[in-house]
Coordinates of C-alpha atoms in Angstrom, one line a residue:
M1 CA -24.3 10.8 -12.8
S2 CA -22.3 12.8 -15.5
D3 CA -23.6 12.4 -19.3
V4 CA -19.8 12.1 -20.2
V5 CA -19.1 9.3 -18.1
T6 CA -20.4 5.9 -19.2
T7 CA -21.5 3.5 -16.6
Q8 CA -18.6 1.0 -17.8
D9 CA -16.1 3.9 -17.9
L10 CA -16.8 4.6 -14.5
D11 CA -16.8 0.9 -13.3
S12 CA -13.4 0.8 -14.9
R13 CA -12.0 3.8 -13.4
L14 CA -13.1 2.9 -9.8
E15 CA -12.0 -0.9 -10.3
K16 CA -8.3 0.4 -11.2
H17 CA -8.2 1.4 -7.6
R18 CA -10.0 -1.4 -5.7
T19 CA -6.3 -3.2 -4.7
E20 CA -4.7 0.0 -3.4
L21 CA -7.6 0.9 -1.7
T22 CA -8.1 -2.4 -0.1
G23 CA -4.5 -2.6 0.9
Y24 CA -5.3 1.1 2.6
C25 CA -8.3 0.0 4.5
Y26 CA -6.8 -3.3 5.7
R27 CA -3.8 -1.0 7.4
M28 CA -6.5 1.0 8.9
L29 CA -8.8 -1.9 10.1
G30 CA -6.5 -5.0 10.8
S31 CA -9.0 -7.2 9.1
A32 CA -9.3 -8.7 5.5
F33 CA -13.0 -8.8 5.4
E34 CA -13.5 -5.4 6.9
A35 CA -11.1 -4.1 4.5
D36 CA -13.3 -5.6 1.8
D37 CA -16.5 -4.0 2.9
A38 CA -15.0 -0.7 3.5
V39 CA -13.7 -0.6 0.0
Q40 CA -17.1 -1.9 -1.4
D41 CA -18.8 1.1 0.7
T42 CA -16.2 3.3 -1.0
M43 CA -17.0 2.4 -4.3
V44 CA -21.0 2.4 -3.5
R45 CA -20.5 6.1 -2.1
A46 CA -18.6 7.1 -5.2
W47 CA -21.0 5.9 -7.5
R48 CA -23.8 7.7 -5.7
N49 CA -21.8 10.8 -5.2
F50 CA -19.8 11.0 -8.7
D51 CA -21.9 14.1 -9.8
K52 CA -20.2 15.8 -7.1
F53 CA -16.8 15.2 -7.9
E54 CA -15.8 18.0 -10.2
G55 CA -12.3 17.1 -10.8
R56 CA -10.8 19.6 -8.2
S57 CA -8.5 16.8 -7.3
S58 CA -8.0 13.4 -8.7
L59 CA -10.1 10.4 -8.7
R60 CA -7.6 8.6 -6.7
S61 CA -7.4 11.7 -3.9
W62 CA -10.9 11.5 -4.1
L63 CA -11.7 7.9 -3.6
Y64 CA -8.7 7.8 -0.6
R65 CA -11.0 10.7 1.1
I66 CA -14.4 8.6 0.8
A67 CA -12.2 5.5 2.0
T68 CA -10.6 7.2 4.9
N69 CA -14.2 8.4 6.3
V70 CA -15.5 4.9 6.0
C71 CA -12.6 3.5 8.0
L72 CA -12.8 6.3 10.4
D73 CA -16.7 5.7 11.0
M74 CA -15.7 1.9 11.2
L75 CA -13.3 2.7 13.9
N76 CA -15.4 4.8 16.1
A77 CA -17.1 1.6 17.5
G78 CA -13.4 1.5 19.5
N79 CA -12.6 -2.0 18.7
R80 CA -8.7 -2.6 18.2
R81 CA -7.7 -5.8 16.2
A82 CA -4.7 -7.6 18.2
R83 CA -2.3 -10.4 18.1
P84 CA -2.0 -12.6 21.2
M85 CA 1.1 -11.0 22.5
D86 CA -0.6 -7.6 22.7
L87 CA -3.2 -8.9 24.9
T88 CA -1.4 -11.2 27.4
A89 CA 2.0 -12.2 28.6
A90 CA 3.7 -15.5 27.2
T91 CA 2.7 -18.6 29.0
P92 CA 5.4 -21.1 30.2
V93 CA 4.0 -24.5 28.4
A94 CA 3.6 -26.3 31.8
Q95 CA 0.8 -23.7 32.2
A96 CA -0.5 -23.4 29.0
A97 CA -4.3 -23.5 28.4
L98 CA -6.5 -22.5 25.4
N99 CA -8.7 -19.6 26.0
S100 CA -10.8 -18.8 22.6
R101 CA -11.7 -15.0 22.1
P102 CA -14.1 -13.6 19.5
E103 CA -13.1 -13.2 16.1
V104 CA -13.3 -9.6 16.4
T105 CA -10.6 -9.4 18.8
W106 CA -8.0 -10.6 16.6
L107 CA -5.6 -9.1 13.6
E108 CA -6.3 -10.9 10.4
P109 CA -4.1 -12.3 7.6
V110 CA -4.2 -11.2 4.5
P111 CA -3.2 -12.4 0.8
D112 CA -0.8 -10.1 -0.9
G113 CA -2.7 -10.3 -4.1
R114 CA -5.7 -8.4 -2.4
V115 CA -3.9 -5.7 -1.1
L116 CA -0.4 -5.1 -3.1
P117 CA -0.9 -3.8 -6.5
S118 CA 1.4 -5.2 -9.0
V119 CA 4.4 -2.7 -9.4
A120 CA 7.1 -3.2 -11.6
D121 CA 10.2 -1.8 -9.1
P122 CA 11.3 -4.6 -6.8
A123 CA 12.1 -1.8 -4.4
E124 CA 8.6 -0.5 -4.6
T125 CA 7.5 -4.2 -4.2
A126 CA 9.7 -4.8 -0.8
V127 CA 8.3 -1.4 0.7
A128 CA 4.6 -2.5 0.0
R129 CA 5.4 -6.1 1.4
E130 CA 7.1 -4.3 4.6
S131 CA 3.8 -2.3 5.1
V132 CA 1.3 -5.2 5.5
R133 CA 3.5 -7.3 7.8
L134 CA 1.6 -8.7 10.9
A135 CA 3.6 -7.0 13.3
F136 CA 3.6 -3.6 11.5
V137 CA -0.2 -3.7 11.0
A138 CA -0.6 -4.6 14.6
A139 CA 1.6 -1.8 15.7
L140 CA -0.5 0.7 13.6
Q141 CA -3.5 -0.6 15.8
H142 CA -2.3 1.3 18.8
L143 CA -2.8 4.4 17.1
P144 CA -5.8 6.7 17.1
P145 CA -7.9 6.5 13.7
K146 CA -6.8 9.7 12.3
Q147 CA -2.8 9.2 13.4
R148 CA -3.3 5.9 11.8
A149 CA -4.4 7.6 8.6
V150 CA -1.4 10.1 8.6
L151 CA 1.1 7.5 9.3
I152 CA -0.1 5.4 6.3
L153 CA -0.6 7.9 4.0
R154 CA 2.6 9.8 4.7
E155 CA 5.0 7.0 5.4
V156 CA 3.7 4.1 3.5
L157 CA 2.2 5.6 0.4
A158 CA 4.6 8.7 0.3
W159 CA 1.7 11.5 0.3
K160 CA 2.8 14.9 0.8
A161 CA 1.7 16.7 4.1
S162 CA -0.2 19.1 2.1
E163 CA -2.3 16.2 0.1
V164 CA -2.8 14.8 3.5
A165 CA -3.9 17.9 5.0
E166 CA -6.4 18.6 2.2
L167 CA -7.7 15.1 2.5
L168 CA -8.3 15.4 6.2
E169 CA -9.7 18.8 5.8
T170 CA -6.9 20.1 8.7
T171 CA -3.5 22.0 8.8
V172 CA 0.1 20.7 7.4
A173 CA 1.0 22.0 11.2
S174 CA -1.7 19.6 12.5
V175 CA -0.4 16.3 9.9
N176 CA 3.1 16.9 11.0
S177 CA 2.3 16.7 14.7
A178 CA 0.0 13.7 14.3
L179 CA 2.8 12.1 12.3
Q180 CA 5.4 12.7 15.0
R181 CA 3.1 11.5 17.6
A182 CA 2.3 8.2 15.5
R183 CA 5.9 7.6 15.0
A184 CA 6.6 7.8 18.9
T185 CA 3.9 5.3 19.2
I186 CA 5.2 2.7 16.8
A187 CA 8.5 3.0 18.1
E188 CA 7.2 2.2 21.7
H189 CA 5.3 -0.7 20.5
G190 CA 8.6 -2.2 18.6
S191 CA 7.3 -3.3 15.4
Q192 CA 10.4 -5.5 14.9
E193 CA 11.5 -5.7 11.3
T194 CA 11.1 -9.1 9.8
D195 CA 12.1 -10.6 6.3
T196 CA 9.6 -10.1 3.7
A197 CA 9.1 -13.0 1.2
N198 CA 11.1 -13.0 -1.6
P199 CA 11.1 -16.1 -4.0
L200 CA 14.5 -14.8 -5.6
D201 CA 16.3 -15.1 -2.0
E202 CA 18.3 -18.6 -2.1
E203 CA 19.0 -18.4 1.7
Q204 CA 15.0 -18.1 2.5
Q205 CA 14.3 -20.6 0.0
K206 CA 16.5 -22.9 1.9
L207 CA 15.4 -22.1 5.0
L208 CA 11.9 -22.6 4.3
E209 CA 12.8 -25.9 2.9
R210 CA 14.3 -27.2 6.1
Y211 CA 11.3 -25.7 8.0
V212 CA 8.8 -28.0 5.8
A213 CA 11.3 -31.1 6.2
A214 CA 11.5 -30.5 9.9
F215 CA 7.7 -29.8 10.6
E216 CA 6.3 -32.8 8.1
G217 CA 8.8 -35.3 9.7
Y218 CA 8.2 -33.8 13.0
D219 CA 11.8 -33.6 13.6
M220 CA 12.0 -31.3 16.8
T221 CA 15.9 -31.1 16.9
A222 CA 16.1 -30.2 13.3
L223 CA 13.1 -27.6 14.1
T224 CA 14.6 -26.2 17.1
A225 CA 17.8 -25.3 14.9
L226 CA 15.6 -23.0 12.6
L227 CA 14.0 -21.1 15.5
H228 CA 15.3 -18.2 17.4
E229 CA 16.0 -18.6 21.0
D230 CA 13.1 -16.3 21.8
A231 CA 10.9 -17.2 18.7
T232 CA 7.2 -17.0 19.5
L233 CA 4.3 -19.3 18.7
S234 CA 0.7 -18.2 18.8
M235 CA -2.6 -19.6 17.4
P236 CA -5.6 -17.2 17.4
P237 CA -8.4 -17.6 18.1
Y238 CA -6.6 -18.4 21.4
D239 CA -4.9 -15.9 23.4
L240 CA -2.2 -18.4 24.3
W241 CA 1.2 -17.6 23.0
L242 CA 4.7 -19.1 23.9
R243 CA 7.9 -17.6 23.9
G244 CA 11.4 -19.6 23.4
H245 CA 12.2 -22.9 21.3
D246 CA 11.8 -24.9 24.3
D247 CA 8.5 -24.2 25.2
I248 CA 7.6 -24.2 21.5
V249 CA 8.9 -27.8 21.0
G250 CA 7.5 -28.8 24.3
W251 CA 3.9 -27.5 22.9
M252 CA 4.6 -29.7 19.7
L253 CA 5.3 -32.6 21.6
G254 CA 2.5 -32.3 24.1
V255 CA -0.8 -30.5 23.0
G256 CA 0.5 -30.3 19.5
E257 CA 1.4 -33.8 19.2
V258 CA -1.8 -33.8 17.0
C259 CA 0.1 -32.1 14.0
R260 CA 2.1 -35.0 13.7
G261 CA 2.0 -36.3 10.0
S262 CA 0.8 -32.7 8.7
K263 CA 1.5 -31.6 5.4
L264 CA 2.4 -27.8 4.5
V265 CA 1.6 -26.1 1.2
P266 CA 3.5 -22.9 0.5
V267 CA 1.6 -19.5 0.1
V268 CA 2.4 -16.1 0.9
A269 CA 0.5 -13.9 3.4
N270 CA 1.0 -10.1 4.8
G271 CA 4.4 -9.8 2.5
T272 CA 5.9 -12.9 4.3
P273 CA 6.3 -16.5 3.6
A274 CA 3.3 -18.6 4.9
F275 CA 2.1 -22.4 4.7
A276 CA -1.4 -23.9 4.7
H277 CA -1.0 -26.6 7.3
Y278 CA -3.3 -29.6 6.4
H279 CA -3.7 -32.3 9.1
P280 CA -4.2 -36.1 8.4
S281 CA -7.9 -36.5 8.0
Q282 CA -9.9 -38.8 10.7
S283 CA -11.5 -40.7 7.8
G284 CA -8.3 -42.9 7.2
D285 CA -8.2 -42.5 3.6
G286 CA -5.0 -41.1 3.6
S287 CA -6.1 -37.5 2.9
F288 CA -5.4 -34.2 4.6
E289 CA -8.1 -31.6 6.1
P290 CA -7.2 -28.1 6.7
W291 CA -6.0 -27.2 10.0
A292 CA -4.2 -23.8 10.1
L293 CA -2.8 -21.0 8.1
M294 CA 0.8 -20.7 9.4
V295 CA 2.5 -17.3 8.9
I296 CA 6.0 -17.4 9.2
E297 CA 8.3 -14.4 10.6
I298 CA 12.2 -14.4 9.6
V299 CA 14.9 -12.5 11.5
E300 CA 18.5 -13.1 10.3
G301 CA 18.3 -16.0 8.7
K302 CA 16.0 -18.0 11.3
V303 CA 12.3 -18.2 12.2
S304 CA 11.3 -15.7 15.0
G305 CA 7.7 -16.1 15.0
I306 CA 4.9 -18.7 14.0
T307 CA 1.5 -17.3 14.1
S308 CA -1.0 -20.3 13.4
F309 CA -4.7 -18.9 12.5
L310 CA -6.8 -21.7 13.2
D311 CA -10.2 -20.4 11.6
T312 CA -9.6 -22.7 8.1
K313 CA -13.2 -22.1 7.1
R314 CA -12.4 -18.3 6.7
W315 CA -8.8 -18.4 5.9
F316 CA -8.8 -21.1 3.1
P317 CA -11.3 -19.8 0.8
L318 CA -9.9 -16.3 1.2
F319 CA -6.5 -17.8 0.0
D320 CA -7.9 -20.0 -2.7
L321 CA -6.6 -23.1 -1.1
P322 CA -7.9 -26.3 -1.7
A323 CA -10.7 -27.9 0.7
R324 CA -9.1 -31.2 0.8
L325 CA -5.6 -32.8 0.0
E326 CA -5.9 -36.4 -1.6
K327 CA -3.6 -39.3 -0.5
E328 CA -0.2 -38.7 -2.5

């Protein structure tokens, strides 16, 4: 390593880019854990090859080049992360059955703090949140890996076509062509725009308060009033998903009845409102145990989607959530 850069200096310079690189790798891979692995691999490669970095580009650009190559290598296996609605048709509640698929199948949730760098500009924050929404990241998974990289670098990170061409060692014309094809694919798979989390939005806060009251009170009439007619409910790792408030309420009054008496703790995931869903403990001591990470999608003042990620042993530690809620 260069004599003019100390170990501490290099560590500090690399770490400044960790959050934004994690966000980039998460959009590429659709997995919070794989994104962490990719960034760690990127940092190790940067360390080992720093002598070869001659400052012909910025350190940031160089790190993105390494991260892109790491992600492309990881994506060569051909796996595409998905949501249940990407794999199967909606199931009528009367025919609903729980069929589990392997963890590697599913698009994963991620805490905002891991993937969104702190910025002072509210507009920039809103754009960043928009780009990690579940629906948008799911749409990205339909793109071939290099098109995915081009779209993220150009549309999300606002790189110039010439900068992307240099990173991918290709031409500007090739980058522009890839971007055009990527946009067409994203449009085809219809990434519906949903409202991002905004603690300053009074209407959103009131909606979420009503949602908590309806869910914790298990008031299905009140819950129905908060849902779009074609709202969806999905529960990875199961590939079942339901469409329409009638089927959602039918599920909750049937198999989902076990959720009665639950508690919801507000968090933020993928730039949108979310809740840690705690279920009454079977111990009978009045405490509550992890049940799901519930990500909420909102359109025009109503809930349009509920994704309950059930693998709480993975998600609750990732979101720094307590393993138990004591009796109030």
